[in-house]
Amino acid sequence: MYGCEACGAHGDALRDVTLPAEGVLLGVVTIRHHMGKALDEPFVLARVLLEPGLAVRAVLTAVDHEPPVGTRVVGTLIDEGGGDAELRFRPESS
Amino acid sequence: MTSRLADLRPVHVVGIGLHPYQRMSATPYVTLGLRAVREALTDAGLEWKTVESAYTATALLGIAASRPMLRHLGATGIPMAHVENASASGSTAFRQAVHEVAAGFTDVSLAIGVDKPGLPGGAPGRTGLGDLVGNRSAPAAWFAMQAADYMSRTGTPVEALGRVAVKNSRNGARNPYAQRRKARTLEEVLAPPFIAGPFTRHQCCPVGEGAAAVLVASDDGIRRHALDRSRAIRVLSSTSRSETLADPADDADTLLTRQTVEQTYEEASIGPEDLDVVEIHDAFSIEELMYAEALGLCAPGEAGQAITSGALDIGGRTALSASGGLLAMGHPIGPTGLGQIAEITRQLRGEAESRQQPDARIGLAHMVGLGSVCLIHVLQRP
């Protein structure tokens, strides 16, 4: 059903790829006021450049301030009790 | 073979009308929309029965908004359709109406934008493809991230972001249709609370309710209905693009505007130096800087300085967001792009009163919509 954004290939032409949950920060922002309900503010969002050159948006955890762009981050599974663990990122050094 | 707008019949804006943008209220959307349409009809000197088609721009109302509103003007049986293109819904409805007249299907068409906020998020969150941020995502977050990158890359101070909101609040204070009508100082604009990153409340647009209507007509329509040709404003170009794949390190939003405006300038046979008034998608303060540069109004990294110098004020070389922009006039979504066309038309007619850009001849309206899409229109006075 879903297709490739670069060339439009779909179906059997696509294959699953496992991406490493590690990369570097392209951007980071602290959200202090959000329209969404049931969110603990503030929280930190980031754009993470994964090793194959793909950027993803993610929640940054285990930080008490915004780390600089270029900081190496790794994925970590967080289960806040809802049953489904969520993939977030944290600085590699934390 | 394909055609550009310039290859088809000339199209003119002949009527504009608005319901002031305002905070969410109990006012029915029908009341908002009808006020705007009736004002546009009066402005044009047209009767409703002369309008041959209608496009309703709305992103938040849901299905079947057109006829329950427009029937109150008389059920004339004209074709009606909805246009939804996120923040660019109004711009897209305008483009549809312009194309219909240009192609010769109608001589007089209406584009009406009307919206009320408060409904839950749209289709991008329901594609079936998950992401890692869920409902934490918001436009303010990503533009705040771009603001941080822009300031770091260009050495632009946070005060330059604030001055965008100061300028636009000053313009909005002179616009009777604006949602925010109070001029703010830099200290007020920069004062907490913060929303996302460096953005304070006054650096984020208010999303309220309102309506904006634009009537477009052909030369035949102007002649047949004996309209005032001296107040008819020519639509020189209509360009629209969607986002392409960009390098992850690049700013996809700026790239999209740059690609679209290249097409615009070619189609309208103008350059940025020809623009007297520009309405821009300044939902967040950083966007005015990013897009002013992408449109070529100033060199990369110099938009903050241009704002500070007054070059982009009313009375400067180009009046940028003379209406107050999204930051002060407001961003009710469906009407916003049409409100821009109304402002440009008013400016080019010389009817903008206390916020008039002297001797305005050519104006440009720029909108982006979630997804992302970009629409740009250029208008010229006779």
mmCIF file of N, CA and C in Angstrom, chain A residues 2 5-6 26-34 37 39 43 45-47 49 53 55-59 66 80 86-89, chain B residues 127-129 131-142 144-145 148-149 194-198 243-245 247-250:
data_model
loop_
_atom_site.group_PDB
_atom_site.id
_atom_site.type_symbol
_atom_site.label_atom_id
_atom_site.label_comp_id
_atom_site.label_asym_id
_atom_site.label_seq_id
_atom_site.Cartn_x
_atom_site.Cartn_y
_atom_site.Cartn_z
ATOM 1 N N TYR A 2 1.788 1.348 0.970
ATOM 2 C CA TYR A 2 2.637 2.536 1.047
ATOM 3 C C TYR A 2 3.727 2.468 -0.027
ATOM 4 N N GLU A 5 8.848 7.591 -1.332
ATOM 5 C CA GLU A 5 8.671 9.019 -1.598
ATOM 6 C C GLU A 5 9.618 9.504 -2.698
ATOM 7 N N ALA A 6 10.710 8.769 -2.897
ATOM 8 C CA ALA A 6 11.667 9.214 -3.904
ATOM 9 C C ALA A 6 11.278 8.750 -5.303
ATOM 10 N N LEU A 26 19.927 17.096 14.761
ATOM 11 C CA LEU A 26 19.894 18.162 13.752
ATOM 12 C C LEU A 26 19.243 19.412 14.324
ATOM 13 N N GLY A 27 18.368 19.210 15.298
ATOM 14 C CA GLY A 27 17.668 20.335 15.906
ATOM 15 C C GLY A 27 17.016 19.875 17.188
ATOM 16 N N VAL A 28 16.751 20.822 18.063
ATOM 17 C CA VAL A 28 16.143 20.482 19.351
ATOM 18 C C VAL A 28 15.334 21.675 19.840
ATOM 19 N N VAL A 29 14.188 21.401 20.465
ATOM 20 C CA VAL A 29 13.334 22.496 20.932
ATOM 21 C C VAL A 29 12.593 22.057 22.203
ATOM 22 N N THR A 30 12.473 22.980 23.131
ATOM 23 C CA THR A 30 11.699 22.725 24.349
ATOM 24 C C THR A 30 10.294 23.283 24.179
ATOM 25 N N ILE A 31 9.301 22.436 24.397
ATOM 26 C CA ILE A 31 7.899 22.852 24.288
ATOM 27 C C ILE A 31 7.390 23.144 25.694
ATOM 28 N N ARG A 32 6.993 24.385 25.909
ATOM 29 C CA ARG A 32 6.535 24.786 27.251
ATOM 30 C C ARG A 32 5.026 24.907 27.336
ATOM 31 N N HIS A 33 4.398 25.061 26.182
ATOM 32 C CA HIS A 33 2.927 25.165 26.179
ATOM 33 C C HIS A 33 2.425 24.462 24.932
ATOM 34 N N HIS A 34 1.548 23.494 25.122
ATOM 35 C CA HIS A 34 1.078 22.692 23.994
ATOM 36 C C HIS A 34 -0.440 22.611 24.047
ATOM 37 N N LYS A 37 -3.865 17.664 25.049
ATOM 38 C CA LYS A 37 -4.219 17.371 26.438
ATOM 39 C C LYS A 37 -3.323 16.259 26.969
ATOM 40 N N LEU A 39 -0.498 16.068 28.382
ATOM 41 C CA LEU A 39 0.933 16.048 28.123
ATOM 42 C C LEU A 39 1.637 16.763 29.268
ATOM 43 N N PHE A 43 8.406 19.510 27.581
ATOM 44 C CA PHE A 43 9.077 18.332 27.022
ATOM 45 C C PHE A 43 9.957 18.786 25.864
ATOM 46 N N LEU A 45 11.571 18.067 22.052
ATOM 47 C CA LEU A 45 11.497 17.359 20.771
ATOM 48 C C LEU A 45 12.799 17.574 20.003
ATOM 49 N N ALA A 46 13.099 16.625 19.134
ATOM 50 C CA ALA A 46 14.352 16.716 18.388
ATOM 51 C C ALA A 46 14.182 16.173 16.978
ATOM 52 N N ARG A 47 15.033 16.643 16.076
ATOM 53 C CA ARG A 47 15.220 15.983 14.775
ATOM 54 C C ARG A 47 16.543 15.242 14.877
ATOM 55 N N LEU A 49 19.289 12.787 12.991
ATOM 56 C CA LEU A 49 19.811 12.222 11.739
ATOM 57 C C LEU A 49 20.383 10.852 12.051
ATOM 58 N N GLY A 53 21.418 8.328 7.063
ATOM 59 C CA GLY A 53 21.136 9.609 6.428
ATOM 60 C C GLY A 53 19.674 9.972 6.422
ATOM 61 N N ALA A 55 16.358 11.427 8.497
ATOM 62 C CA ALA A 55 16.030 12.230 9.673
ATOM 63 C C ALA A 55 14.661 11.834 10.213
ATOM 64 N N VAL A 56 14.543 11.691 11.531
ATOM 65 C CA VAL A 56 13.262 11.398 12.174
ATOM 66 C C VAL A 56 13.024 12.426 13.278
ATOM 67 N N ARG A 57 11.737 12.634 13.578
ATOM 68 C CA ARG A 57 11.358 13.491 14.687
ATOM 69 C C ARG A 57 11.099 12.590 15.888
ATOM 70 N N ALA A 58 11.571 13.016 17.051
ATOM 71 C CA ALA A 58 11.467 12.135 18.218
ATOM 72 C C ALA A 58 11.422 12.958 19.497
ATOM 73 N N VAL A 59 11.040 12.292 20.558
ATOM 74 C CA VAL A 59 11.074 12.903 21.888
ATOM 75 C C VAL A 59 12.455 12.657 22.477
ATOM 76 N N GLU A 66 18.569 21.805 26.782
ATOM 77 C CA GLU A 66 18.669 21.414 25.374
ATOM 78 C C GLU A 66 20.120 21.132 25.012
ATOM 79 N N GLU A 80 5.601 4.078 29.982
ATOM 80 C CA GLU A 80 5.027 4.890 31.058
ATOM 81 C C GLU A 80 3.789 4.241 31.652
ATOM 82 N N GLU A 86 7.546 3.276 24.194
ATOM 83 C CA GLU A 86 7.737 4.316 23.172
ATOM 84 C C GLU A 86 9.228 4.513 22.960
ATOM 85 N N LEU A 87 9.624 4.604 21.683
ATOM 86 C CA LEU A 87 11.035 4.833 21.382
ATOM 87 C C LEU A 87 11.330 6.324 21.491
ATOM 88 N N ARG A 88 12.203 6.670 22.426
ATOM 89 C CA ARG A 88 12.677 8.051 22.550
ATOM 90 C C ARG A 88 14.188 8.044 22.376
ATOM 91 N N PHE A 89 14.778 9.207 22.392
ATOM 92 C CA PHE A 89 16.229 9.294 22.263
ATOM 93 C C PHE A 89 16.798 10.025 23.476
ATOM 94 N N THR B 127 -2.834 8.647 8.678
ATOM 95 C CA THR B 127 -2.391 7.955 7.460
ATOM 96 C C THR B 127 -2.194 6.468 7.692
ATOM 97 N N GLY B 128 -2.151 6.052 8.946
ATOM 98 C CA GLY B 128 -1.846 4.662 9.262
ATOM 99 C C GLY B 128 -0.367 4.441 9.482
ATOM 100 N N LEU B 129 0.446 5.446 9.164
ATOM 101 C CA LEU B 129 1.883 5.366 9.416
ATOM 102 C C LEU B 129 2.178 6.094 10.725
ATOM 103 N N ASP B 131 4.520 7.609 13.939
ATOM 104 C CA ASP B 131 5.792 8.311 14.074
ATOM 105 C C ASP B 131 6.216 8.237 15.535
ATOM 106 N N LEU B 132 7.253 8.943 15.884
ATOM 107 C CA LEU B 132 7.801 8.827 17.236
ATOM 108 C C LEU B 132 7.361 9.956 18.157
ATOM 109 N N VAL B 133 6.543 10.874 17.653
ATOM 110 C CA VAL B 133 6.173 12.004 18.500
ATOM 111 C C VAL B 133 4.673 12.083 18.794
ATOM 112 N N GLY B 134 3.853 11.409 18.009
ATOM 113 C CA GLY B 134 2.414 11.381 18.262
ATOM 114 C C GLY B 134 1.811 12.769 18.389
ATOM 115 N N ASN B 135 0.966 12.949 19.416
ATOM 116 C CA ASN B 135 0.264 14.233 19.542
ATOM 117 C C ASN B 135 1.127 15.323 20.165
ATOM 118 N N ARG B 136 2.408 15.037 20.364
ATOM 119 C CA ARG B 136 3.300 16.106 20.844
ATOM 120 C C ARG B 136 3.711 17.035 19.703
ATOM 121 N N SER B 137 3.508 16.567 18.474
ATOM 122 C CA SER B 137 3.931 17.365 17.332
ATOM 123 C C SER B 137 3.033 18.590 17.182
ATOM 124 N N ALA B 138 3.625 19.696 16.788
ATOM 125 C CA ALA B 138 2.860 20.924 16.525
ATOM 126 C C ALA B 138 3.724 21.807 15.639
ATOM 127 N N PRO B 139 3.080 22.571 14.742
ATOM 128 C CA PRO B 139 3.880 23.454 13.876
ATOM 129 C C PRO B 139 4.831 24.350 14.664
ATOM 130 N N ALA B 140 4.383 24.858 15.821
ATOM 131 C CA ALA B 140 5.256 25.762 16.593
ATOM 132 C C ALA B 140 6.575 25.091 16.934
ATOM 133 N N ALA B 141 6.537 23.798 17.207
ATOM 134 C CA ALA B 141 7.756 23.081 17.598
ATOM 135 C C ALA B 141 8.768 23.083 16.467
ATOM 136 N N TRP B 142 8.303 22.771 15.284
ATOM 137 C CA TRP B 142 9.256 22.614 14.172
ATOM 138 C C TRP B 142 9.751 23.961 13.678
ATOM 139 N N ALA B 144 10.044 26.555 15.641
ATOM 140 C CA ALA B 144 10.962 27.021 16.688
ATOM 141 C C ALA B 144 12.343 26.399 16.488
ATOM 142 N N MET B 145 12.351 25.159 16.057
ATOM 143 C CA MET B 145 13.628 24.495 15.778
ATOM 144 C C MET B 145 14.335 25.183 14.610
ATOM 145 N N ALA B 148 15.867 28.448 15.806
ATOM 146 C CA ALA B 148 17.154 28.260 16.486
ATOM 147 C C ALA B 148 18.260 28.053 15.463
ATOM 148 N N ASP B 149 17.969 27.246 14.446
ATOM 149 C CA ASP B 149 18.964 26.986 13.405
ATOM 150 C C ASP B 149 19.285 28.277 12.655
ATOM 151 N N PHE B 194 6.872 31.471 27.351
ATOM 152 C CA PHE B 194 7.332 30.900 26.096
ATOM 153 C C PHE B 194 6.403 29.764 25.681
ATOM 154 N N ILE B 195 6.244 29.624 24.375
ATOM 155 C CA ILE B 195 5.411 28.544 23.832
ATOM 156 C C ILE B 195 6.304 27.375 23.424
ATOM 157 N N ALA B 196 7.224 27.650 22.513
ATOM 158 C CA ALA B 196 8.166 26.633 22.030
ATOM 159 C C ALA B 196 9.465 27.337 21.685
ATOM 160 N N GLY B 197 10.577 26.805 22.185
ATOM 161 C CA GLY B 197 11.871 27.428 21.910
ATOM 162 C C GLY B 197 11.824 28.911 22.225
ATOM 163 N N PRO B 198 12.265 29.774 21.280
ATOM 164 C CA PRO B 198 12.291 31.216 21.555
ATOM 165 C C PRO B 198 10.949 31.904 21.370
ATOM 166 N N GLU B 243 5.731 19.968 -1.646
ATOM 167 C CA GLU B 243 7.104 19.713 -1.188
ATOM 168 C C GLU B 243 7.751 18.560 -1.956
ATOM 169 N N THR B 244 9.011 18.704 -2.250
ATOM 170 C CA THR B 244 9.797 17.618 -2.832
ATOM 171 C C THR B 244 10.751 17.094 -1.769
ATOM 172 N N LEU B 245 11.406 16.008 -2.075
ATOM 173 C CA LEU B 245 12.363 15.462 -1.111
ATOM 174 C C LEU B 245 13.553 16.402 -0.985
ATOM 175 N N ASP B 247 17.307 17.344 1.215
ATOM 176 C CA ASP B 247 18.349 16.827 2.095
ATOM 177 C C ASP B 247 17.912 17.058 3.541
ATOM 178 N N PRO B 248 18.071 16.059 4.442
ATOM 179 C CA PRO B 248 17.618 16.235 5.822
ATOM 180 C C PRO B 248 18.181 17.488 6.499
ATOM 181 N N ALA B 249 19.343 17.918 6.070
ATOM 182 C CA ALA B 249 19.943 19.098 6.709
ATOM 183 C C ALA B 249 19.388 20.397 6.152
ATOM 184 N N ASP B 250 18.627 20.336 5.053
ATOM 185 C CA ASP B 250 18.092 21.552 4.446
ATOM 186 C C ASP B 250 16.746 21.921 5.052
#
